[in-house]
Amino acid sequence: MRGSAGLGLAIAAIAAAGVFGVTLFGDKPATWFERAAQAGAVRCLTGASCVQVTGEGKAVKPARPALSADSRCAKKKNWHARSSLLVPIVMCTDERSYLYHMGRFEGAGAEQWMLCAKPDCAREAALFAVK
């Protein structure tokens, strides 16, 4: 009797840990990856802490932040996954479209952003595609 009660408690503890883990980290790996990219995008574009990549693939250190604090894109919830989050790329559209990439890019460090020429950011997203 005592053994089966202990087994039942162990199963309940494992189930509770699983529910807690899914609640905390999301139900799929992309969820936490997307949240990390959203937070990075807001920090990067409102604080001028990241490198801007031009449409030609050149790295430029901006002199001032790309976004003001009252911009629509200064809120994490407005950044959405642009492609598969195997490559963490998120985008946001305010008056202009912005693309944020979290990962190494030649000459641009570990996180970069781009100003998109068109609202869908297709050409810019292709620069960050896994090769």
CSV table of N, CA and C in Angstrom, one decimal:
chain,number,residue,atom,x,y,z
A,1,MET,N,0.8,-1.2,0.0
A,1,MET,CA,0.0,0.0,0.0
A,1,MET,C,0.9,1.3,0.0
A,2,ARG,N,1.9,1.3,0.8
A,2,ARG,CA,2.7,2.4,0.9
A,2,ARG,C,3.5,2.6,-0.4
A,3,GLY,N,3.9,1.5,-1.0
A,3,GLY,CA,4.7,1.6,-2.3
A,3,GLY,C,3.9,2.2,-3.4
A,4,SER,N,2.6,1.8,-3.5
A,4,SER,CA,1.8,2.3,-4.5
A,4,SER,C,1.4,3.8,-4.3
A,5,ALA,N,1.3,4.2,-3.0
A,5,ALA,CA,1.1,5.6,-2.7
A,5,ALA,C,2.3,6.4,-3.1
A,6,GLY,N,3.5,5.9,-2.8
A,6,GLY,CA,4.7,6.6,-3.2
A,6,GLY,C,4.8,6.7,-4.7
A,7,LEU,N,4.5,5.7,-5.4
A,7,LEU,CA,4.5,5.7,-6.9
A,7,LEU,C,3.5,6.7,-7.4
A,8,GLY,N,2.3,6.8,-6.8
A,8,GLY,CA,1.3,7.7,-7.3
A,8,GLY,C,1.8,9.1,-7.1
A,9,LEU,N,2.4,9.4,-5.9
A,9,LEU,CA,3.0,10.7,-5.7
A,9,LEU,C,4.1,11.1,-6.6
A,10,ALA,N,4.9,10.1,-7.0
A,10,ALA,CA,6.0,10.4,-7.9
A,10,ALA,C,5.5,10.7,-9.3
A,11,ILE,N,4.4,10.0,-9.7
A,11,ILE,CA,3.8,10.2,-11.0
A,11,ILE,C,3.2,11.6,-11.0
A,12,ALA,N,2.5,12.0,-10.0
A,12,ALA,CA,1.9,13.3,-9.9
A,12,ALA,C,2.9,14.4,-9.9
A,13,ALA,N,4.1,14.2,-9.2
A,13,ALA,CA,5.1,15.2,-9.2
A,13,ALA,C,5.7,15.4,-10.6
A,14,ILE,N,5.9,14.3,-11.3
A,14,ILE,CA,6.5,14.4,-12.7
A,14,ILE,C,5.5,15.1,-13.6
A,15,ALA,N,4.2,14.8,-13.5
A,15,ALA,CA,3.2,15.5,-14.3
A,15,ALA,C,3.1,16.9,-14.0
A,16,ALA,N,3.2,17.3,-12.7
A,16,ALA,CA,3.2,18.7,-12.3
A,16,ALA,C,4.4,19.4,-12.9
A,17,ALA,N,5.6,18.8,-12.8
A,17,ALA,CA,6.8,19.4,-13.4
A,17,ALA,C,6.7,19.6,-14.9
A,18,GLY,N,6.1,18.7,-15.6
A,18,GLY,CA,5.8,18.8,-17.0
A,18,GLY,C,4.9,20.0,-17.3
A,19,VAL,N,3.8,20.1,-16.6
A,19,VAL,CA,2.9,21.2,-16.8
A,19,VAL,C,3.6,22.5,-16.5
A,20,PHE,N,4.4,22.6,-15.5
A,20,PHE,CA,5.1,23.8,-15.1
A,20,PHE,C,6.1,24.2,-16.2
A,21,GLY,N,6.8,23.2,-16.7
A,21,GLY,CA,7.8,23.4,-17.8
A,21,GLY,C,7.2,23.9,-19.1
A,22,VAL,N,6.0,23.4,-19.5
A,22,VAL,CA,5.3,23.8,-20.7
A,22,VAL,C,4.8,25.2,-20.5
A,23,THR,N,4.3,25.5,-19.3
A,23,THR,CA,3.8,26.9,-19.0
A,23,THR,C,5.0,27.9,-19.0
A,24,LEU,N,6.1,27.5,-18.5
A,24,LEU,CA,7.2,28.4,-18.4
A,24,LEU,C,7.9,28.6,-19.7
A,25,PHE,N,8.2,27.5,-20.4
A,25,PHE,CA,9.0,27.6,-21.6
A,25,PHE,C,8.2,27.5,-22.9
A,26,GLY,N,6.9,27.3,-22.9
A,26,GLY,CA,6.1,27.2,-24.1
A,26,GLY,C,6.0,25.7,-24.4
A,27,ASP,N,5.1,25.4,-25.4
A,27,ASP,CA,4.8,24.1,-25.7
A,27,ASP,C,5.7,23.6,-26.9
A,28,LYS,N,6.5,24.4,-27.5
A,28,LYS,CA,7.4,24.0,-28.5
A,28,LYS,C,8.7,24.8,-28.4
A,29,PRO,N,9.8,24.3,-28.9
A,29,PRO,CA,11.1,25.1,-28.8
A,29,PRO,C,11.0,26.5,-29.5
A,30,ALA,N,10.2,26.6,-30.6
A,30,ALA,CA,10.2,27.9,-31.3
A,30,ALA,C,9.6,29.0,-30.4
A,31,THR,N,8.8,28.6,-29.4
A,31,THR,CA,8.1,29.6,-28.6
A,31,THR,C,9.1,30.5,-27.8
A,32,TRP,N,10.0,29.8,-27.1
A,32,TRP,CA,11.0,30.6,-26.3
A,32,TRP,C,12.0,31.2,-27.2
A,33,PHE,N,12.3,30.6,-28.4
A,33,PHE,CA,13.3,31.2,-29.3
A,33,PHE,C,12.7,32.5,-29.9
A,34,GLU,N,11.4,32.5,-30.2
A,34,GLU,CA,10.7,33.7,-30.7
A,34,GLU,C,10.6,34.8,-29.6
A,35,ARG,N,10.4,34.4,-28.4
A,35,ARG,CA,10.3,35.4,-27.3
A,35,ARG,C,11.7,36.0,-27.1
A,36,ALA,N,12.7,35.2,-27.2
A,36,ALA,CA,14.1,35.8,-27.1
A,36,ALA,C,14.4,36.8,-28.2
A,37,ALA,N,14.0,36.4,-29.4
A,37,ALA,CA,14.2,37.3,-30.6
A,37,ALA,C,13.4,38.6,-30.4
A,38,GLN,N,12.1,38.5,-29.9
A,38,GLN,CA,11.3,39.7,-29.7
A,38,GLN,C,12.0,40.6,-28.8
A,39,ALA,N,12.4,40.1,-27.6
A,39,ALA,CA,13.1,40.9,-26.6
A,39,ALA,C,14.4,41.5,-27.2
A,40,GLY,N,15.1,40.8,-27.9
A,40,GLY,CA,16.4,41.3,-28.5
A,40,GLY,C,16.1,42.4,-29.5
A,41,ALA,N,15.0,42.2,-30.3
A,41,ALA,CA,14.7,43.2,-31.3
A,41,ALA,C,14.4,44.6,-30.7
A,42,VAL,N,13.6,44.5,-29.6
A,42,VAL,CA,13.2,45.8,-28.9
A,42,VAL,C,14.4,46.4,-28.3
A,43,ARG,N,15.2,45.7,-27.6
A,43,ARG,CA,16.4,46.2,-27.0
A,43,ARG,C,17.4,46.8,-28.1
A,44,CYS,N,17.5,46.0,-29.1
A,44,CYS,CA,18.5,46.4,-30.2
A,44,CYS,C,18.1,47.7,-30.9
A,45,LEU,N,16.8,47.8,-31.3
A,45,LEU,CA,16.4,48.9,-32.1
A,45,LEU,C,16.0,50.2,-31.3
A,46,THR,N,15.7,50.0,-30.0
A,46,THR,CA,15.4,51.2,-29.2
A,46,THR,C,16.7,51.7,-28.4
A,47,GLY,N,17.7,50.9,-28.4
A,47,GLY,CA,18.9,51.3,-27.7
A,47,GLY,C,20.1,51.5,-28.6
A,48,ALA,N,20.1,51.3,-29.9
A,48,ALA,CA,21.2,51.4,-30.8
A,48,ALA,C,22.4,50.6,-30.4
A,49,SER,N,22.1,49.4,-29.8
A,49,SER,CA,23.2,48.6,-29.3
A,49,SER,C,23.6,47.5,-30.4
A,50,CYS,N,22.9,47.5,-31.5
A,50,CYS,CA,23.2,46.5,-32.5
A,50,CYS,C,23.6,47.1,-33.8
A,51,VAL,N,24.2,46.3,-34.7
A,51,VAL,CA,24.6,46.7,-36.0
A,51,VAL,C,23.5,46.6,-37.0
A,52,GLN,N,23.4,47.6,-37.8
A,52,GLN,CA,22.5,47.6,-38.9
A,52,GLN,C,23.1,47.0,-40.1
A,53,VAL,N,22.4,46.2,-40.8
A,53,VAL,CA,22.9,45.6,-42.1
A,53,VAL,C,22.2,46.3,-43.2
A,54,THR,N,22.9,46.8,-44.2
A,54,THR,CA,22.3,47.5,-45.3
A,54,THR,C,21.8,46.5,-46.3
A,55,GLY,N,21.0,46.9,-47.3
A,55,GLY,CA,20.5,46.0,-48.3
A,55,GLY,C,21.6,45.3,-49.1
A,56,GLU,N,22.7,45.9,-49.1
A,56,GLU,CA,23.9,45.3,-49.8
A,56,GLU,C,24.7,44.3,-48.9
A,57,GLY,N,24.3,44.1,-47.7
A,57,GLY,CA,24.9,43.2,-46.8
A,57,GLY,C,26.1,43.8,-46.0
A,58,LYS,N,26.2,45.1,-46.0
A,58,LYS,CA,27.3,45.8,-45.3
A,58,LYS,C,26.8,46.1,-43.8
A,59,ALA,N,27.7,46.0,-42.9
A,59,ALA,CA,27.5,46.3,-41.5
A,59,ALA,C,27.8,47.8,-41.2
A,60,VAL,N,26.8,48.4,-40.5
A,60,VAL,CA,26.9,49.8,-40.2
A,60,VAL,C,26.5,50.0,-38.7
A,61,LYS,N,27.3,50.7,-37.9
A,61,LYS,CA,26.9,51.0,-36.5
A,61,LYS,C,26.1,52.3,-36.5
A,62,PRO,N,24.8,52.2,-36.2
A,62,PRO,CA,24.0,53.4,-36.2
A,62,PRO,C,24.4,54.4,-35.0
A,63,ALA,N,24.3,55.6,-35.3
A,63,ALA,CA,24.6,56.7,-34.3
A,63,ALA,C,23.5,56.8,-33.3
A,64,ARG,N,22.3,56.6,-33.6
A,64,ARG,CA,21.2,56.7,-32.7
A,64,ARG,C,20.2,55.6,-32.9
A,65,PRO,N,19.3,55.4,-31.9
A,65,PRO,CA,18.4,54.3,-32.0
A,65,PRO,C,17.5,54.4,-33.2
A,66,ALA,N,17.1,53.3,-33.8
A,66,ALA,CA,16.2,53.3,-35.0
A,66,ALA,C,14.8,53.6,-34.6
A,67,LEU,N,14.4,53.2,-33.4
A,67,LEU,CA,13.0,53.4,-32.9
A,67,LEU,C,12.9,54.2,-31.7
A,68,SER,N,11.9,55.0,-31.6
A,68,SER,CA,11.6,55.7,-30.3
A,68,SER,C,10.8,54.8,-29.4
A,69,ALA,N,10.7,55.2,-28.1
A,69,ALA,CA,10.0,54.4,-27.1
A,69,ALA,C,8.5,54.4,-27.4
A,70,ASP,N,8.0,55.3,-28.1
A,70,ASP,CA,6.5,55.3,-28.4
A,70,ASP,C,6.2,54.6,-29.7
A,71,SER,N,7.2,54.1,-30.4
A,71,SER,CA,6.9,53.4,-31.6
A,71,SER,C,6.1,52.1,-31.4
A,72,ARG,N,5.4,51.7,-32.4
A,72,ARG,CA,4.6,50.4,-32.3
A,72,ARG,C,5.6,49.2,-32.1
A,73,CYS,N,6.8,49.3,-32.8
A,73,CYS,CA,7.8,48.3,-32.7
A,73,CYS,C,8.6,48.3,-31.5
A,74,ALA,N,8.4,49.2,-30.6
A,74,ALA,CA,9.1,49.2,-29.3
A,74,ALA,C,8.4,48.3,-28.3
A,75,LYS,N,7.5,47.5,-28.7
A,75,LYS,CA,6.8,46.5,-27.8
A,75,LYS,C,7.0,45.1,-28.4
A,76,LYS,N,7.4,44.2,-27.5
A,76,LYS,CA,7.7,42.8,-27.9
A,76,LYS,C,6.6,42.2,-28.7
A,77,LYS,N,5.4,42.4,-28.2
A,77,LYS,CA,4.2,41.6,-28.8
A,77,LYS,C,4.0,42.0,-30.3
A,78,ASN,N,4.6,43.1,-30.8
A,78,ASN,CA,4.4,43.5,-32.2
A,78,ASN,C,5.4,42.9,-33.1
A,79,TRP,N,6.4,42.2,-32.6
A,79,TRP,CA,7.4,41.5,-33.4
A,79,TRP,C,6.9,40.1,-33.7
A,80,HIS,N,6.9,39.6,-34.9
A,80,HIS,CA,6.4,38.3,-35.3
A,80,HIS,C,7.5,37.5,-36.1
A,81,ALA,N,7.5,36.2,-36.0
A,81,ALA,CA,8.4,35.4,-36.7
A,81,ALA,C,8.2,35.6,-38.2
A,82,ARG,N,9.3,35.8,-38.9
A,82,ARG,CA,9.3,36.1,-40.3
A,82,ARG,C,9.5,34.7,-41.1
A,83,SER,N,10.2,33.8,-40.5
A,83,SER,CA,10.5,32.5,-41.2
A,83,SER,C,10.6,31.5,-40.1
A,84,SER,N,11.1,30.3,-40.5
A,84,SER,CA,11.3,29.3,-39.5
A,84,SER,C,12.3,29.8,-38.4
A,85,LEU,N,12.0,29.5,-37.2
A,85,LEU,CA,12.8,30.0,-36.1
A,85,LEU,C,14.1,29.2,-35.9
A,86,LEU,N,14.4,28.3,-36.9
A,86,LEU,CA,15.7,27.7,-36.8
A,86,LEU,C,16.7,28.8,-37.1
A,87,VAL,N,16.3,29.8,-37.8
A,87,VAL,CA,17.1,31.1,-37.9
A,87,VAL,C,16.2,32.1,-37.3
A,88,PRO,N,16.5,32.6,-36.1
A,88,PRO,CA,15.6,33.5,-35.4
A,88,PRO,C,15.5,34.9,-36.1
A,89,ILE,N,14.5,35.1,-37.0
A,89,ILE,CA,14.2,36.3,-37.6
A,89,ILE,C,12.8,36.8,-37.3
A,90,VAL,N,12.7,38.0,-36.7
A,90,VAL,CA,11.4,38.5,-36.4
A,90,VAL,C,11.3,39.9,-37.2
A,91,MET,N,10.0,40.3,-37.5
A,91,MET,CA,9.8,41.5,-38.1
A,91,MET,C,8.7,42.3,-37.5
A,92,CYS,N,8.7,43.6,-37.7
A,92,CYS,CA,7.7,44.5,-37.2
A,92,CYS,C,7.5,45.6,-38.2
A,93,THR,N,6.3,46.0,-38.4
A,93,THR,CA,6.0,47.1,-39.3
A,93,THR,C,5.3,48.3,-38.5
A,94,ASP,N,6.0,49.4,-38.6
A,94,ASP,CA,5.5,50.6,-38.0
A,94,ASP,C,5.1,51.5,-39.2
A,95,GLU,N,5.8,52.6,-39.3
A,95,GLU,CA,5.7,53.4,-40.6
A,95,GLU,C,6.5,52.7,-41.7
A,96,ARG,N,7.5,52.0,-41.2
A,96,ARG,CA,8.4,51.2,-42.1
A,96,ARG,C,8.5,49.8,-41.5
A,97,SER,N,9.0,48.9,-42.3
A,97,SER,CA,9.2,47.5,-41.8
A,97,SER,C,10.7,47.3,-41.4
A,98,TYR,N,10.8,46.6,-40.3
A,98,TYR,CA,12.1,46.3,-39.7
A,98,TYR,C,12.3,44.8,-39.6
A,99,LEU,N,13.5,44.3,-39.8
A,99,LEU,CA,13.8,42.9,-39.6
A,99,LEU,C,14.9,42.8,-38.6
A,100,TYR,N,14.8,41.8,-37.7
A,100,TYR,CA,15.8,41.6,-36.7
A,100,TYR,C,16.3,40.2,-36.8
A,101,HIS,N,17.6,40.0,-36.7
A,101,HIS,CA,18.2,38.6,-36.8
A,101,HIS,C,19.1,38.4,-35.6
A,102,MET,N,18.9,37.3,-34.9
A,102,MET,CA,19.7,36.9,-33.8
A,102,MET,C,20.6,35.8,-34.2
A,103,GLY,N,21.8,36.0,-34.4
A,103,GLY,CA,22.8,35.0,-34.8
A,103,GLY,C,23.9,35.7,-35.5
A,104,ARG,N,25.0,35.0,-35.8
A,104,ARG,CA,26.2,35.5,-36.4
A,104,ARG,C,25.9,35.9,-37.9
A,105,PHE,N,26.4,37.0,-38.3
A,105,PHE,CA,26.4,37.5,-39.6
A,105,PHE,C,27.7,38.1,-39.9
A,106,GLU,N,28.3,37.9,-41.1
A,106,GLU,CA,29.6,38.3,-41.4
A,106,GLU,C,29.8,39.8,-41.2
A,107,GLY,N,30.7,40.1,-40.3
A,107,GLY,CA,31.1,41.5,-40.0
A,107,GLY,C,30.1,42.3,-39.1
A,108,ALA,N,29.1,41.6,-38.6
A,108,ALA,CA,28.0,42.3,-37.9
A,108,ALA,C,27.7,41.8,-36.5
A,109,GLY,N,28.6,40.9,-36.0
A,109,GLY,CA,28.4,40.5,-34.6
A,109,GLY,C,27.3,39.4,-34.5
A,110,ALA,N,26.7,39.4,-33.3
A,110,ALA,CA,25.7,38.4,-32.9
A,110,ALA,C,24.2,38.7,-33.1
A,111,GLU,N,23.9,40.0,-33.3
A,111,GLU,CA,22.6,40.4,-33.6
A,111,GLU,C,22.6,41.6,-34.5
A,112,GLN,N,21.6,41.6,-35.5
A,112,GLN,CA,21.6,42.7,-36.4
A,112,GLN,C,20.2,43.0,-36.8
A,113,TRP,N,20.0,44.2,-37.4
A,113,TRP,CA,18.7,44.6,-37.9
A,113,TRP,C,18.8,45.2,-39.2
A,114,MET,N,17.7,45.2,-40.0
A,114,MET,CA,17.7,45.8,-41.3
A,114,MET,C,16.4,46.6,-41.4
A,115,LEU,N,16.5,47.7,-42.2
A,115,LEU,CA,15.3,48.4,-42.6
A,115,LEU,C,14.9,47.8,-44.0
A,116,CYS,N,13.7,47.4,-44.1
A,116,CYS,CA,13.2,46.7,-45.3
A,116,CYS,C,12.8,47.7,-46.4
A,117,ALA,N,13.1,47.4,-47.6
A,117,ALA,CA,12.6,48.2,-48.8
A,117,ALA,C,11.2,48.0,-49.1
A,118,LYS,N,10.6,46.8,-48.9
A,118,LYS,CA,9.2,46.5,-49.1
A,118,LYS,C,8.6,45.9,-47.8
A,119,PRO,N,7.3,46.1,-47.6
A,119,PRO,CA,6.7,45.7,-46.3
A,119,PRO,C,6.9,44.2,-46.0
A,120,ASP,N,7.1,43.3,-46.9
A,120,ASP,CA,7.2,41.9,-46.6
A,120,ASP,C,8.6,41.4,-46.2
A,121,CYS,N,9.6,42.3,-46.4
A,121,CYS,CA,11.0,42.0,-46.1
A,121,CYS,C,11.6,40.7,-46.7
A,122,ALA,N,11.0,40.3,-47.8
A,122,ALA,CA,11.5,39.0,-48.4
A,122,ALA,C,12.9,39.1,-48.8
A,123,ARG,N,13.4,40.1,-49.5
A,123,ARG,CA,14.7,40.2,-50.0
A,123,ARG,C,15.7,40.3,-48.8
A,124,GLU,N,15.3,41.0,-47.8
A,124,GLU,CA,16.2,41.2,-46.6
A,124,GLU,C,16.3,39.9,-45.8
A,125,ALA,N,15.2,39.2,-45.7
A,125,ALA,CA,15.2,37.9,-44.9
A,125,ALA,C,16.1,36.9,-45.6
A,126,ALA,N,16.2,36.9,-46.9
A,126,ALA,CA,17.0,36.0,-47.7
A,126,ALA,C,18.5,36.2,-47.4
A,127,LEU,N,18.9,37.4,-47.0
A,127,LEU,CA,20.3,37.6,-46.6
A,127,LEU,C,20.7,36.8,-45.3
A,128,PHE,N,19.7,36.5,-44.5
A,128,PHE,CA,20.0,35.8,-43.2
A,128,PHE,C,19.7,34.3,-43.3
A,129,ALA,N,19.3,33.8,-44.4
A,129,ALA,CA,18.9,32.4,-44.6
A,129,ALA,C,20.2,31.5,-44.3
A,130,VAL,N,19.9,30.3,-43.8
A,130,VAL,CA,21.0,29.4,-43.5
A,130,VAL,C,21.5,28.9,-44.8
A,131,LYS,N,22.9,28.9,-44.9
A,131,LYS,CA,23.5,28.5,-46.1
A,131,LYS,C,24.1,27.1,-45.9
